[in-house]
Amino acid sequence: MAVLPLLLCLLPLAPASSPPQPATSSLCPRRCRCQTQSLPLSVLCPGAGLLFVPPSLDRRAAELRLADNFIAAVRRRDLANMTGLLHLSLSRNTIRHVAAGAFADLRALRALHLDGNRLTSLGEGQLRGLVNLRHLILSNNQLAALAASALDDCAETLEDLDLSYNNLEQLPWEALGRLGNVNTLGLDHNLLASVPAGAFSRLHKLARLDMTSNRLTTIPPDPLFSRLPLLARPRGSPASALVLAFGGNPLHCNCELVWLRRLAREDDLEACASPPALGGRYFWAVGEEEFVCEPPVVTHRSPPLAVPAGRPAALRCRAVGDPEPRVRWVSPQGRLLGNSSRARAFPNGTLELLVTEPGDGGIFTCIAANAAGEATAAVELTVGPPPPPQLANSTSCDPPRDGDPDALTPPSAASASAKVADTVPPTDRGVQVTEHGATAALVQWPDQRPIPGIRMYQIQYNSSADDILVYRMIPADSRSFLLTDLASGRTYDLCVLAVYEDSATGLTATRPVGCARFSTEPALRPCGAPHAPFLGGTMIIALGGVIVASVLVFIFVLLMRYKVHGGQPPGKAKTPAPVSSVCSQTNGALGPTPTAPAPEPSAPRAHTVVQLDCESWGPSHEPTGP
């Protein structure tokens, strides 16, 4: 009975001797430290040499630190069901890929650190589900593209966005403009070359904007900058001040930056990179009066252009100024032209009409504008009837003409095509093309003595089949010039300009002397070459004829030699006898016989010789007498 009370006393002590282990202790990955004493849980794995996100994570964790490892990718299942996670650090790994929806379950996440990795782009689904994100750190990656919808889920909650030290040349500015609660925006050390006007106007809570070390030549004024005082450093700045950092950019200090120069701010290290007069000077040491711009000047425009209907036409306009002017085109009907199904406007000032119609003709206006003003120029386009169809396999030949086809001829002797082109009235009758041939033309213009200080004349021309202008510089004392190396059968538009020194400004200026239009004569078209079968048969016949002729000549030579030597081979020729005449009758009567040498005794004697005619006999036909 004494044993029973002892056992009853020992029973309460049994559980205390071996307390149960927490259920979460087995979920802490190797090489990691887990704080499991109280919630929220923390999983700390910095510098643990991990190659991937540990699969044995406590899904109730509120903090997960995986920095300074060798994780190369974040997969969809790595962070699944971690709905209570508040802070995630993946800094300084080797992450190249984040699966779409990898953070979809992290709806409570407040801070995401992905800096110091190897991300090259951020797509629309990679940050999906982060509806409570406050801090997004993406610095020191290799980002070259940021999708416009990548920040959609966290646009209303994001307070800190760091995109510094990447390779960004463009940004989705419209998406950044929706970050109404952002307080700090880091865009420094990228490749940004421009910022659109009003890009930050809706960022009412922005306190620090860092755009240092980009490729910005100018910073457009923004309503946000005018509402808040700008300071270079945060020391001593009021809570409502905006700290703007823009040093390390190749700033072009002209009138577009006067607004920034007028702002009261502390010293910083900004400097001007251009224009040359201000290059290298301290930004805040340049006076406001030195921030100047130059109004645009149109330096080149297309001469009057004529094209047949249905063909393309390119109108060109070039302008210079500071800043670089933007060129726009206005149609003859007064409409502003841009990219459409029938027209394309290029940044270099070229307007291309893909297919012209008869109603497209008229005066097009080129407008070059910048911050200092604008300049206009007119370009005339004439749309004629469509060209007639051409025969593809014509075998006719042009009639030959006397003289050199390249010789200059008066306009009265020009071809029909040249006469048709010359019916178009030139811009100015002062410039005339008095003579033109197939590849040359003589240009003449009157004396320009009313223009003082003429340095030279400039001739510019192009053909109907080529939009590239050709320039010729002519001495000031010249009144004519012979153009060579022209293409035959083409229409040319030509203008002569006087280059002189403007006494008012001291600059070199140009004044048009006049323009003209002319056409070169078509080149002679040779007859078509014979077909290959015909040419081969002709050659065979000619070769056979030569052979036959050679054989006949050889036979004729042999016959002549045979006849000369009396029917004997050349080595056995007899001494020729005198030629005698023999006359015979047809009735068999003997006629007179010529005297002949006595025959040899053994030779037989012939009784008669009958001949039909009287001929001259040579030795081989001498008759034998009795």
mmCIF file of C-alpha atoms in Angstrom, residues 218 252-258 275 278 288-296 321-324 370-373:
data_model
loop_
_atom_site.group_PDB
_atom_site.id
_atom_site.type_symbol
_atom_site.label_atom_id
_atom_site.label_comp_id
_atom_site.label_asym_id
_atom_site.label_seq_id
_atom_site.Cartn_x
_atom_site.Cartn_y
_atom_site.Cartn_z
ATOM 1 C CA THR A 218 17.817 68.734 -70.687
ATOM 2 C CA HIS A 252 22.949 71.373 -72.748
ATOM 3 C CA CYS A 253 22.740 74.774 -71.079
ATOM 4 C CA ASN A 254 20.355 76.753 -73.254
ATOM 5 C CA CYS A 255 17.052 78.516 -72.673
ATOM 6 C CA GLU A 256 15.316 75.222 -71.865
ATOM 7 C CA LEU A 257 17.167 75.064 -68.524
ATOM 8 C CA VAL A 258 16.586 78.657 -67.439
ATOM 9 C CA PRO A 275 27.230 74.495 -76.061
ATOM 10 C CA LEU A 278 29.670 76.927 -71.730
ATOM 11 C CA GLU A 288 20.771 83.414 -66.650
ATOM 12 C CA GLU A 289 21.467 85.658 -69.639
ATOM 13 C CA GLU A 290 23.852 83.023 -71.007
ATOM 14 C CA PHE A 291 21.146 80.368 -71.224
ATOM 15 C CA VAL A 292 20.084 81.289 -74.769
ATOM 16 C CA CYS A 293 18.498 79.496 -77.704
ATOM 17 C CA GLU A 294 18.715 80.050 -81.452
ATOM 18 C CA PRO A 295 15.533 80.192 -83.527
ATOM 19 C CA PRO A 296 15.260 77.666 -86.367
ATOM 20 C CA GLY A 321 18.632 75.797 -84.471
ATOM 21 C CA ASP A 322 19.243 75.432 -80.767
ATOM 22 C CA PRO A 323 17.598 73.286 -79.560
ATOM 23 C CA GLU A 324 17.213 71.110 -82.651
ATOM 24 C CA ASN A 370 11.877 74.951 -81.202
ATOM 25 C CA ALA A 371 11.803 76.796 -77.905
ATOM 26 C CA ALA A 372 13.066 80.013 -79.539
ATOM 27 C CA GLY A 373 10.563 80.256 -82.385
#
